[in-house]
Amino acid sequence: MIKFLIRRLLSMVLVLWVIATVTFIFMHLIPGGPFTREKKLPAAIMRNIEARYHLNDPLPKQYLDYFRNLLRGDLGPSYTYEGRTVNEISADGFPGAATLGLAAVGIALLIGIPAGIISALYRSKWQDNLAMLLATIFVSVPNFILASLLMLVFALKLRWFPAAMWGEPSQIVLPALALTGFPTAFISRLTRSSMVEVMQQDYIRTARAKGLSNLAVVVRHALKNSLIPVVTYLGPLLAGNMTGRFLVENIFAIPGLGRYFVTSIYNRDYTVILGVTIFYSSLLVVLNFLVDLTYAWIDPRIRFTDSGKE
Amino acid sequence: MLLAVNDLRTSFFTYAGEVKAVDGVSFSLDEGEAVALVGESGCGKSVTALSIMGLINPPGKILSGSIVFNGRDLIRLSERELRHIRGNEIGMIFQDPMTSLNPVLSIGTQIIEVRRLHQGLRGRVARQRAVELLSMVGIPSPGERLRQYPHQFSGGMRQRVMIAMALACQPKLLIADEPTTALDVTIQAQIIELMKELQAQLGMAIILITHDLGVVAGLAKKVYVMYAGRIVESGSVDRIYYHARHPYTWGLLASVPRLDDKPKKRLVPIQGQPPDLLAPPPGCAFASRCRYAMRICVQENPALLPSSDDAEHRVACWREDPEAAAFIGASRGGVA
Ligand SMILES: Nc1ncnc2c1ncn2[C@@H]1O[C@H](COP(=O)(O)OP(=O)(O)O)[C@@H](O)[C@H]1O
Ligand SMILES: [Mg+2]
């Protein structure tokens, strides 16, 4: 098990390094730089600025410097937001995005899994048809449209919730609902299809032959098996939602990471691009690792082939 | 009498039409008796077993007949009452031990579950009992094995676990649906031997379901041969092995691998395919594959009647009819 963990950790670091390096290279391949303006700055000033941010150093040196700082946990200064570091920007945007993301994913699991199970158990009955109709609708509606609709109805017309801004619990409801539409629908479909498949397995018949009730068969023998695909989907879903969804953040005026990332690309704000990319990838890598651990917990076959035999 | 199945009919109502999987099957067994249900794949053996267990799901339905177990007709019981019988008074094991155990639960969990359900046994007592069950079915170091998962067991060992599970509550009847089909030949013999020992030890009745007449002799005293949802011949193992009267049974016997066969010798499968149960032909279902078919065979179904020299030996074949005997007296005989 220890060996397995160490190997996983090393590969996680390697993956992050590759992503950061590729981003670094591509970023510098895009024409223009953080201080290129439509009206050219005077050459002397340009030189001054570049010297201050070490942008006139040869690229390999910039690369090494960046990674040296990165190892100390320093993501560098932002080039466009005067006086702010990338660390500050991430610390600023992440908590909001993460709360929102966790709320959205939480709702998706709480609704999606039971809906999927009910659909599977009442296959082709009205419960199933209704749930799958809703799922098809919510899978196809983009989150920014859902966001606009929710805002229109619940904030502007009914005035149940505030339309925008961030900070109070009531302000989280609408954006969380907007973000949860797709994952809820997707999770309910995933759960349904894997539940249907699991219920046809031989070991389900064995469980019934033991005299277990239908409920006990589902809870004790089918649930764990049928959640495996959902767990797989959970890693990228969490990462995506915790780092923010640009359009939804924009609609509800939420200070999240997505906004910084998109503007940083227009601005060639090198350190923010790299910083947010590394931050996002780290989160993704760590979450995927957690997903793998969950897998191993659910499925002993994985537990024993991946670590037991080492 | 422990179990009496009488004129059981179970059909599946598919989009294509009604599949008469079991079409008027009757048999019975006493307490502690072992019988075999034999026939090619698709002839309705599993559906018969699942009907007894009350595990026929839509689109399947038991249409008529009775299944009297211990004086109660199982067909008339509620789902709740049936649940009390399943796993408790009737245990069942299945063909494929590789897929019949839940891969994500430990063996111990799966065995203990049965006793807890029916007898409220839990905690250390339940574990102790599970260890006893595993050693009873011949699994070495049972205490350790209890914590392991199905994929850590070989096929033969898994079937032993299945047997332990099915016998956990000391049922009066064990239904074994092709318990050896998925296993190697040497393991097959071990499993049959184990079932025989357990029967001697625990005294339960057994319905052994198989397509292989070769594995029957070790265990069962009586054989029911099934074809296309019906029983076409039944009798003691001796009668079926040495004095079979139905051409289908001859075919089954000819397809049994024998230890004294030369290794290269090809087995003789029965020519042709079983009939389509969606649209069964009129007359005897075996007629189209039967070398001895007469005109009446394709017109009318023969009844299952006692043979001339042994009332316990029953055959459903027009060749047994007194009128037919005059024509075919010469061709009567054992295995070709
Ligand atoms: N769920 C089902 N739906 C439709 N037909 C079925 C179903 N289960 C079994 N059958 C049909 O019933 C017949 C008997 O099947 P079965 O009892 O499983 O045969 P076997 O003797 O090999 O155990 C087969 O023709 C099969 O196609
Ligand atoms: Mg079968």
XYZ file of C-alpha atoms and ligand atoms in Angstrom:
674
model
C 0.000 0.000 0.000
C 2.811 2.462 0.951
C 4.630 1.653 -2.276
C 1.455 2.246 -4.223
C 0.902 5.607 -2.556
C 4.473 6.750 -3.220
C 4.235 5.705 -6.840
C 0.942 7.539 -7.232
C 2.365 10.653 -5.590
C 5.398 10.688 -7.875
C 3.257 10.274 -10.949
C 1.008 13.099 -9.762
C 4.011 15.429 -9.473
C 5.224 14.338 -12.890
C 1.821 15.018 -14.457
C 1.723 18.486 -12.925
C 5.214 19.279 -14.150
C 4.353 18.227 -17.697
C 1.164 20.301 -17.700
C 2.980 23.359 -16.333
C 5.792 23.034 -18.862
C 3.491 22.620 -21.832
C 1.429 25.610 -20.681
C 4.620 27.632 -20.277
C 5.755 26.839 -23.811
C 2.402 27.499 -25.470
C 1.889 30.675 -23.512
C 5.113 32.101 -24.862
C 4.298 30.912 -28.380
C 1.210 33.162 -28.481
C 2.279 36.478 -30.051
C 2.277 39.494 -27.762
C 3.117 39.778 -24.107
C 1.593 41.169 -20.932
C 2.635 44.692 -21.743
C 1.950 44.791 -25.438
C -0.646 47.518 -25.964
C -2.358 48.777 -29.072
C -0.422 51.956 -28.672
C 3.185 50.971 -28.305
C 4.838 51.989 -25.086
C 8.057 53.944 -25.491
C 10.996 51.570 -25.803
C 12.716 52.792 -22.643
C 9.661 52.278 -20.471
C 9.078 48.867 -22.013
C 12.643 47.880 -21.179
C 12.207 49.079 -17.629
C 9.040 47.101 -17.060
C 10.455 43.968 -18.641
C 13.558 44.233 -16.528
C 11.443 44.595 -13.408
C 9.520 41.391 -14.157
C 12.590 39.638 -15.615
C 10.784 39.251 -18.933
C 13.945 40.119 -20.833
C 15.777 37.134 -19.414
C 16.275 34.236 -21.835
C 13.253 31.870 -21.725
C 15.110 28.918 -20.182
C 16.162 31.153 -17.306
C 12.603 32.448 -16.872
C 11.421 28.867 -16.867
C 13.898 27.801 -14.186
C 13.172 30.863 -12.077
C 9.466 30.233 -12.263
C 9.798 26.646 -11.123
C 12.222 27.599 -8.364
C 9.597 29.990 -6.979
C 6.841 27.481 -7.569
C 8.611 24.935 -5.373
C 8.501 27.512 -2.586
C 4.781 27.905 -3.216
C 5.190 31.344 -4.807
C 3.173 31.766 -7.971
C 4.610 35.193 -8.684
C 3.093 38.641 -9.178
C 0.247 39.366 -11.548
C 1.244 41.507 -14.503
C -2.099 43.172 -14.980
C -3.449 43.499 -11.459
C -0.904 45.924 -10.069
C 0.493 44.929 -6.717
C -1.383 41.638 -6.419
C 0.250 38.226 -6.395
C -1.221 35.160 -8.070
C -1.376 33.525 -4.658
C -3.654 36.317 -3.485
C -5.815 36.077 -6.560
C -6.297 32.318 -6.109
C -6.957 32.687 -2.404
C -9.475 35.342 -3.310
C -11.377 33.479 -5.978
C -11.159 29.911 -4.781
C -13.263 29.816 -1.593
C -16.302 31.257 -3.325
C -15.917 28.991 -6.312
C -15.312 25.972 -4.088
C -18.337 26.575 -1.868
C -20.509 27.025 -4.893
C -19.025 23.978 -6.609
C -19.389 21.733 -3.580
C -22.986 22.843 -3.115
C -23.749 22.096 -6.767
C -22.092 18.672 -6.670
C -23.717 17.878 -3.332
C -27.164 18.601 -4.730
C -26.341 16.601 -7.856
C -25.456 13.536 -5.776
C -28.367 13.861 -3.382
C -30.900 14.101 -6.192
C -29.176 12.299 -9.049
C -28.404 8.992 -7.328
C -31.855 8.371 -5.801
C -33.511 9.468 -9.048
C -31.338 7.029 -10.991
C -32.098 4.175 -8.616
C -35.834 4.808 -8.740
C -35.720 4.975 -12.527
C -33.881 1.670 -12.682
C -36.243 -0.096 -10.289
C -39.358 1.224 -12.019
C -37.997 0.763 -15.498
C -40.455 1.931 -18.177
C -43.013 2.951 -15.557
C -44.063 6.578 -15.140
C -41.430 7.229 -12.452
C -38.708 6.244 -14.894
C -40.216 8.105 -17.828
C -40.608 11.290 -15.828
C -37.106 11.178 -14.364
C -35.497 10.436 -17.711
C -37.493 13.170 -19.462
C -36.252 15.682 -16.891
C -32.741 14.303 -17.186
C -32.761 14.683 -20.954
C -33.921 18.283 -20.620
C -31.343 19.213 -18.008
C -28.510 17.495 -19.828
C -29.210 19.630 -22.883
C -29.707 23.036 -21.222
C -26.391 24.928 -20.866
C -25.766 26.204 -17.357
C -25.690 29.879 -18.360
C -29.181 29.603 -19.842
C -30.412 27.863 -16.717
C -28.727 30.607 -14.695
C -30.494 33.350 -16.650
C -33.851 31.594 -16.337
C -33.454 31.028 -12.611
C -32.478 34.626 -12.125
C -35.386 35.849 -14.188
C -37.984 33.779 -12.342
C -36.764 33.512 -8.763
C -34.821 36.723 -8.380
C -36.451 39.281 -10.635
C -40.088 38.077 -10.792
C -40.687 36.252 -7.501
C -37.917 38.020 -5.585
C -37.259 34.943 -3.449
C -33.516 35.195 -3.790
C -31.065 38.000 -4.498
C -30.166 38.378 -8.157
C -26.458 38.764 -7.753
C -23.543 39.378 -5.435
C -21.869 37.074 -3.070
C -21.328 36.541 0.604
C -24.641 35.576 2.156
C -25.976 32.015 2.213
C -29.125 32.960 0.291
C -26.934 34.194 -2.548
C -25.553 30.734 -3.153
C -28.893 29.109 -3.983
C -29.544 30.246 -7.534
C -26.020 29.840 -8.917
C -25.733 26.434 -7.230
C -29.013 25.352 -8.836
C -27.817 26.640 -12.203
C -24.605 24.643 -11.892
C -26.278 21.498 -10.611
C -28.670 20.982 -13.533
C -26.302 19.131 -15.807
C -24.484 16.984 -13.230
C -27.745 15.972 -11.537
C -29.198 14.864 -14.842
C -25.999 13.154 -15.873
C -25.552 11.350 -12.566
C -29.137 10.131 -12.572
C -28.644 8.669 -16.046
C -25.340 7.091 -15.090
C -26.845 5.596 -11.945
C -29.876 4.332 -13.803
C -27.965 2.558 -16.533
C -25.455 0.961 -14.202
C -28.203 -0.019 -11.757
C -30.178 -1.674 -14.555
C -27.085 -3.602 -15.550
C -26.211 -4.600 -11.999
C -29.753 -5.819 -11.298
C -29.352 -8.345 -14.115
C -26.201 -9.840 -12.635
C -26.118 -13.376 -11.311
C -25.210 -12.297 -7.793
C -28.449 -10.328 -7.550
C -30.350 -13.552 -8.256
C -28.241 -15.238 -5.572
C -29.178 -12.488 -3.127
C -32.851 -12.948 -3.910
C -32.520 -16.705 -3.551
C -31.286 -16.073 -0.016
C -34.676 -14.572 0.811
C -33.608 -10.915 0.993
C -36.291 -8.312 0.420
C -36.129 -6.145 -2.687
C -34.944 -3.191 -0.671
C -32.191 -5.205 0.984
C -31.087 -6.552 -2.386
C -30.780 -3.025 -3.770
C -29.099 -1.491 -0.751
C -26.770 -4.315 0.214
C -25.985 -5.930 -3.124
C -26.622 -3.491 -5.964
C -25.855 0.006 -4.723
C -22.095 -0.220 -4.197
C -21.568 -1.921 -7.540
C -23.723 0.515 -9.428
C -21.998 3.596 -8.023
C -18.649 2.798 -9.653
C -19.316 4.855 -12.832
C -20.625 7.737 -10.731
C -17.421 7.818 -8.710
C -15.393 7.969 -11.922
C -17.330 10.988 -13.077
C -17.046 12.667 -9.685
C -13.350 13.626 -9.945
C -13.515 15.876 -13.009
C -16.966 17.078 -11.976
C -15.746 18.319 -8.598
C -12.639 19.897 -10.059
C -14.587 21.670 -12.766
C -17.206 22.971 -10.397
C -14.862 23.918 -7.577
C -12.727 26.121 -9.764
C -15.721 27.926 -11.113
C -17.841 28.106 -14.199
C -16.987 31.332 -15.917
C -20.362 32.206 -17.415
C -22.409 31.433 -14.323
C -19.979 33.388 -12.156
C -20.332 36.275 -14.554
C -24.134 36.223 -14.569
C -24.371 36.247 -10.784
C -21.385 38.580 -10.355
C -19.516 36.043 -8.249
C -15.788 36.666 -7.746
C -14.515 33.252 -8.813
C -11.428 31.848 -10.449
C -12.963 31.399 -13.870
C -13.162 35.112 -14.467
C -9.504 35.677 -13.627
C -8.433 32.882 -15.863
C -10.282 34.082 -18.929
C -9.160 37.693 -18.601
C -5.607 36.584 -17.913
C -5.435 34.910 -21.302
C -6.518 38.090 -23.113
C -4.001 40.047 -21.093
C -1.174 37.539 -21.574
C -0.892 37.687 -17.809
C 1.659 34.894 -17.846
C 1.860 34.233 -14.143
C -1.910 34.157 -13.689
C -2.347 31.793 -16.634
C 0.304 29.443 -15.301
C -0.773 29.827 -11.711
C -4.429 29.125 -12.327
C -3.575 26.235 -14.647
C -1.321 24.665 -12.054
C -3.861 25.278 -9.337
C -6.643 23.711 -11.388
C -4.526 20.739 -12.432
C -3.356 20.091 -8.885
C -6.927 20.050 -7.739
C -7.877 17.692 -10.554
C -4.963 15.374 -9.875
C -5.655 15.263 -6.150
C -9.373 14.674 -6.688
C -8.667 11.906 -9.160
C -6.406 10.341 -6.581
C -9.243 10.496 -4.061
C -11.541 8.941 -6.650
C -9.077 6.080 -7.061
C -8.978 5.558 -3.325
C -12.779 5.518 -3.249
C -12.704 2.961 -6.042
C -10.383 0.747 -4.090
C -12.678 1.076 -1.130
C -15.702 0.078 -3.203
C -14.128 -2.615 -5.314
C -11.810 -5.116 -3.627
C -10.606 -6.362 -7.006
C -8.891 -3.024 -7.614
C -7.616 -2.863 -4.047
C -5.846 -6.142 -4.427
C -4.472 -5.954 -7.939
C -3.082 -2.448 -7.619
C -1.558 -2.580 -4.196
C -1.934 -5.971 -2.601
C 0.370 -7.783 -4.954
C 3.131 -5.180 -4.871
C -43.529 -36.203 0.571
C -41.376 -33.050 0.728
C -42.057 -31.506 -2.657
C -44.701 -32.268 -5.250
C -44.657 -30.278 -8.465
C -47.836 -30.907 -10.363
C -48.537 -29.884 -13.958
C -46.414 -26.736 -13.665
C -46.690 -24.283 -16.560
C -44.452 -21.241 -16.739
C -44.330 -18.947 -19.750
C -42.456 -15.824 -20.788
C -44.522 -13.254 -22.593
C -41.991 -11.667 -24.920
C -42.532 -9.238 -27.787
C -42.336 -12.148 -30.179
C -45.007 -14.074 -28.298
C -45.459 -16.615 -25.520
C -42.453 -18.811 -24.762
C -43.757 -21.924 -23.040
C -40.583 -22.584 -21.065
C -42.181 -25.114 -18.735
C -45.196 -26.851 -20.179
C -46.822 -29.240 -17.743
C -44.028 -30.611 -15.605
C -44.763 -32.936 -12.698
C -42.349 -34.601 -10.320
C -41.942 -35.159 -6.623
C -39.387 -36.025 -4.040
C -39.357 -37.268 -0.470
C -37.410 -35.857 2.410
C -33.741 -36.618 2.012
C -34.199 -37.881 -1.539
C -31.998 -36.741 -4.429
C -33.354 -36.498 -7.951
C -31.843 -35.200 -11.145
C -33.449 -32.995 -13.780
C -31.601 -33.610 -17.025
C -31.851 -32.118 -20.482
C -30.150 -30.003 -23.104
C -29.668 -26.307 -22.597
C -32.907 -24.343 -23.049
C -35.287 -27.163 -22.165
C -36.688 -25.396 -19.099
C -34.660 -26.777 -16.197
C -33.696 -23.437 -14.699
C -37.167 -22.029 -15.176
C -38.549 -25.028 -13.289
C -36.122 -24.370 -10.443
C -36.811 -20.639 -10.363
C -40.553 -21.342 -10.368
C -40.099 -23.417 -7.219
C -38.114 -20.584 -5.635
C -40.757 -18.050 -6.648
C -38.131 -16.110 -8.553
C -39.827 -15.864 -11.936
C -39.857 -12.196 -12.934
C -41.936 -10.454 -15.575
C -42.293 -11.055 -18.454
C -42.335 -14.565 -16.986
C -45.365 -15.949 -15.183
C -46.440 -19.198 -13.575
C -49.677 -19.930 -15.382
C -50.970 -23.009 -13.635
C -50.148 -26.055 -11.606
C -49.091 -26.427 -8.018
C -45.807 -26.651 -6.130
C -46.580 -28.230 -2.786
C -43.657 -27.962 -0.404
C -44.092 -29.289 3.110
C -47.856 -29.213 2.682
C -48.052 -25.627 1.378
C -48.595 -24.592 -2.223
C -45.749 -22.163 -2.944
C -47.609 -20.630 -5.887
C -50.249 -19.330 -3.524
C -47.872 -17.840 -0.985
C -47.297 -14.113 -0.684
C -43.906 -12.666 -1.534
C -43.299 -12.206 2.175
C -44.003 -15.860 2.969
C -41.851 -16.943 0.046
C -38.944 -14.871 1.325
C -39.104 -16.813 4.532
C -38.770 -20.063 2.596
C -36.010 -18.952 0.225
C -32.572 -19.443 1.647
C -34.116 -20.844 4.808
C -36.073 -23.963 3.855
C -34.934 -24.158 0.238
C -31.362 -23.295 -0.672
C -30.192 -22.831 -4.225
C -26.836 -22.811 -5.971
C -26.239 -21.675 -9.498
C -24.313 -22.618 -12.575
C -21.608 -19.998 -12.660
C -19.765 -19.588 -9.363
C -17.615 -16.870 -10.951
C -20.554 -14.483 -11.289
C -22.951 -15.720 -8.625
C -21.110 -14.149 -5.706
C -21.121 -10.411 -5.151
C -17.620 -9.164 -6.090
C -17.611 -6.248 -3.667
C -18.642 -8.079 -0.493
C -16.429 -10.401 1.502
C -17.262 -14.094 1.616
C -17.970 -13.802 5.326
C -20.465 -11.003 4.813
C -22.291 -12.991 2.175
C -22.520 -16.139 4.287
C -23.395 -14.461 7.565
C -26.131 -12.470 5.841
C -28.281 -15.582 5.340
C -28.247 -16.641 8.951
C -28.803 -13.145 10.187
C -31.793 -12.771 7.919
C -33.539 -15.986 8.875
C -32.297 -16.706 12.370
C -31.224 -13.332 13.688
C -27.727 -14.624 14.265
C -25.081 -11.914 14.473
C -21.748 -10.964 15.951
C -19.185 -13.530 16.999
C -21.635 -16.439 17.017
C -22.488 -15.732 13.387
C -18.812 -15.580 12.432
C -18.087 -18.799 14.279
C -20.943 -20.496 12.467
C -19.681 -19.187 9.128
C -16.227 -20.602 9.859
C -17.847 -23.969 10.598
C -19.779 -23.822 7.334
C -16.630 -23.096 5.331
C -14.737 -25.953 6.901
C -17.766 -28.179 6.378
C -17.571 -27.579 2.612
C -13.845 -28.285 2.680
C -12.302 -24.829 2.449
C -8.888 -24.740 4.142
C -8.069 -22.055 6.745
C -11.693 -20.901 6.877
C -11.095 -18.176 9.462
C -8.805 -16.339 7.079
C -10.846 -17.058 3.992
C -13.899 -15.480 5.576
C -12.378 -12.029 5.207
C -11.476 -12.525 1.561
C -13.375 -11.549 -1.578
C -14.727 -13.801 -4.336
C -11.961 -12.957 -6.814
C -9.433 -14.458 -4.435
C -11.067 -17.879 -4.794
C -10.825 -20.405 -7.617
C -13.969 -21.566 -9.414
C -14.238 -24.778 -7.427
C -13.693 -22.938 -4.140
C -16.351 -20.407 -5.047
C -18.829 -23.176 -5.722
C -18.001 -24.543 -2.274
C -18.738 -21.101 -0.847
C -22.052 -21.086 -2.718
C -22.872 -24.461 -1.225
C -21.976 -23.227 2.261
C -24.260 -20.240 1.720
C -27.139 -22.352 0.441
C -26.815 -24.727 3.391
C -26.315 -22.019 6.022
C -29.817 -22.416 7.424
C -29.908 -26.198 6.995
C -32.654 -26.161 4.393
C -34.803 -29.219 3.759
C -34.203 -28.923 0.026
C -31.169 -27.912 -1.992
C -31.649 -26.997 -5.630
C -28.360 -27.199 -7.509
C -28.713 -25.681 -10.984
C -25.828 -27.004 -13.081
C -23.430 -26.761 -10.137
C -20.544 -28.317 -12.050
C -21.068 -27.096 -15.607
C -18.631 -24.191 -15.355
C -15.919 -26.253 -13.660
C -13.022 -28.472 -14.755
C -13.745 -32.178 -14.914
C -11.695 -33.069 -11.836
C -13.297 -30.263 -9.832
C -16.731 -31.417 -11.052
C -16.214 -34.779 -9.423
C -15.090 -33.139 -6.176
C -18.159 -30.931 -5.998
C -20.518 -33.850 -6.648
C -18.655 -35.866 -4.032
C -18.988 -32.985 -1.565
C -22.724 -32.701 -2.181
C -23.094 -36.399 -1.630
C -21.208 -36.251 1.671
C -23.213 -33.260 2.830
C -26.420 -35.018 1.972
C -25.406 -38.031 4.033
C -24.425 -35.714 6.864
C -27.326 -33.252 6.830
C -30.047 -35.315 5.215
C -31.443 -32.639 2.918
C -33.250 -33.467 -0.302
C -31.523 -32.418 -3.533
C -32.714 -31.481 -6.985
C -29.653 -31.751 -9.187
C -30.078 -29.958 -12.481
C -27.658 -30.807 -15.263
C -27.335 -31.342 -18.986
C -24.746 -34.030 -18.362
C -26.118 -37.461 -17.492
C -22.543 -38.339 -16.521
C -22.604 -36.408 -13.258
C -25.976 -37.764 -12.147
C -25.092 -41.268 -11.058
C -22.949 -40.238 -8.108
C -25.739 -38.383 -6.421
C -29.286 -38.960 -7.584
C -31.420 -42.056 -7.307
C -34.039 -40.878 -9.713
C -33.790 -39.057 -13.029
C -36.260 -36.847 -14.871
C -35.340 -36.195 -18.483
C -36.684 -32.901 -19.803
C -37.185 -31.806 -23.377
C -38.818 -28.597 -24.650
C -40.503 -27.785 -21.350
C -41.789 -31.295 -20.642
C -40.629 -34.420 -18.937
C -40.183 -37.080 -21.611
C -38.779 -39.897 -19.489
C -38.301 -40.608 -15.816
C -37.118 -43.506 -13.733
C -34.420 -44.794 -11.422
C -30.838 -44.050 -12.368
C -30.446 -47.714 -13.280
C -33.423 -47.722 -15.624
C -32.337 -44.504 -17.328
C -28.714 -45.596 -17.723
C -29.319 -49.154 -18.877
C -32.909 -49.402 -20.063
C -33.748 -45.984 -21.478
C -36.751 -46.050 -23.799
C -36.862 -42.543 -25.209
C -34.700 -41.823 -28.280
C -33.846 -38.418 -26.770
C -32.474 -40.094 -23.641
C -30.389 -42.371 -25.877
C -29.003 -39.250 -27.487
C -28.137 -37.738 -24.111
C -26.440 -40.963 -23.058
C -24.408 -41.077 -26.250
C -23.135 -37.567 -25.611
C -21.755 -38.363 -22.146
C -17.958 -38.386 -22.046
C -16.660 -41.665 -20.632
C -13.494 -42.304 -18.752
C -12.689 -45.335 -20.889
C -13.080 -43.380 -24.123
C -10.016 -43.006 -26.246
C -8.925 -39.365 -25.924
C -9.482 -38.620 -29.615
C -12.969 -40.087 -29.716
C -15.546 -37.456 -30.640
C -18.705 -37.297 -28.550
C -21.913 -37.804 -30.422
C -24.159 -34.797 -30.036
C -27.826 -35.160 -30.856
C -28.439 -34.076 -34.439
C -30.482 -30.943 -35.032
C -31.743 -28.167 -32.823
C -34.336 -28.148 -30.035
C -37.643 -26.706 -31.254
C -38.504 -23.042 -31.027
C -40.575 -22.743 -27.860
C -42.293 -19.691 -29.333
C -43.971 -21.817 -31.978
C -43.658 -25.437 -30.906
C -44.490 -27.940 -33.620
C -47.589 -30.095 -33.199
C -46.937 -33.562 -31.928
C -43.813 -34.737 -30.150
C -41.285 -31.886 -29.843
C -38.447 -34.312 -30.534
C -39.948 -35.777 -33.709
C -37.941 -33.651 -36.132
C -34.676 -34.921 -34.636
C -35.821 -38.483 -34.032
C -34.562 -41.301 -36.240
C -37.586 -43.411 -35.340
C -40.308 -40.832 -35.889
C -43.605 -42.144 -37.225
C -46.515 -40.283 -38.741
C -48.356 -39.990 -35.423
C -45.274 -38.438 -33.809
C -45.692 -35.198 -35.769
C -49.450 -35.143 -35.223
C -50.075 -35.779 -31.561
C -48.089 -35.389 -28.405
C -47.448 -38.683 -26.597
C -48.471 -38.857 -22.931
C -45.999 -39.729 -20.170
C -47.020 -43.282 -19.306
C -45.581 -46.110 -17.203
C -43.515 -48.484 -19.276
C -44.659 -52.027 -19.731
C -42.194 -53.655 -17.332
C -41.668 -51.031 -14.600
C -44.413 -48.712 -13.334
C -41.817 -46.317 -11.882
C -40.237 -45.947 -15.292
C -42.280 -43.534 -17.389
C -41.824 -42.616 -21.030
C -43.544 -40.195 -23.372
C -42.985 -41.815 -26.742
C -45.321 -43.255 -29.361
C -42.958 -46.165 -29.810
C -44.150 -47.387 -26.409
C -47.748 -47.460 -27.570
C -49.046 -51.040 -27.820
C -50.167 -50.410 -31.400
C -46.739 -49.140 -32.411
C -44.941 -52.038 -30.794
C -46.173 -54.384 -33.465
C -44.349 -52.390 -36.149
C -41.121 -51.584 -34.431
C -40.528 -54.480 -32.122
C -37.250 -55.216 -33.811
C -35.669 -51.808 -33.413
C -36.045 -51.657 -29.644
C -32.787 -51.493 -27.752
C -30.402 -49.580 -25.598
C -27.821 -47.045 -26.581
C -26.842 -47.170 -30.209
N -36.360 -14.126 -18.977
C -36.721 -14.864 -20.046
N -37.368 -14.292 -21.072
C -37.737 -15.005 -22.154
N -37.507 -16.316 -22.303
C -36.860 -16.949 -21.321
C -36.428 -16.270 -20.148
N -35.808 -17.144 -19.334
C -35.849 -18.328 -19.968
N -36.484 -18.222 -21.157
C -36.712 -19.301 -22.131
O -37.162 -20.420 -21.440
C -36.603 -21.583 -21.987
C -36.022 -22.430 -20.912
O -34.936 -21.780 -20.327
P -34.100 -22.407 -19.127
O -35.007 -22.946 -18.098
O -33.146 -21.356 -18.683
O -33.308 -23.580 -19.835
P -32.255 -24.579 -19.188
O -32.865 -25.916 -19.303
O -31.029 -24.466 -20.022
O -32.008 -24.147 -17.787
C -35.568 -21.148 -23.015
O -36.089 -21.367 -24.298
C -35.412 -19.690 -22.775
O -35.242 -19.025 -24.000
Mg -30.211 -23.360 -16.979
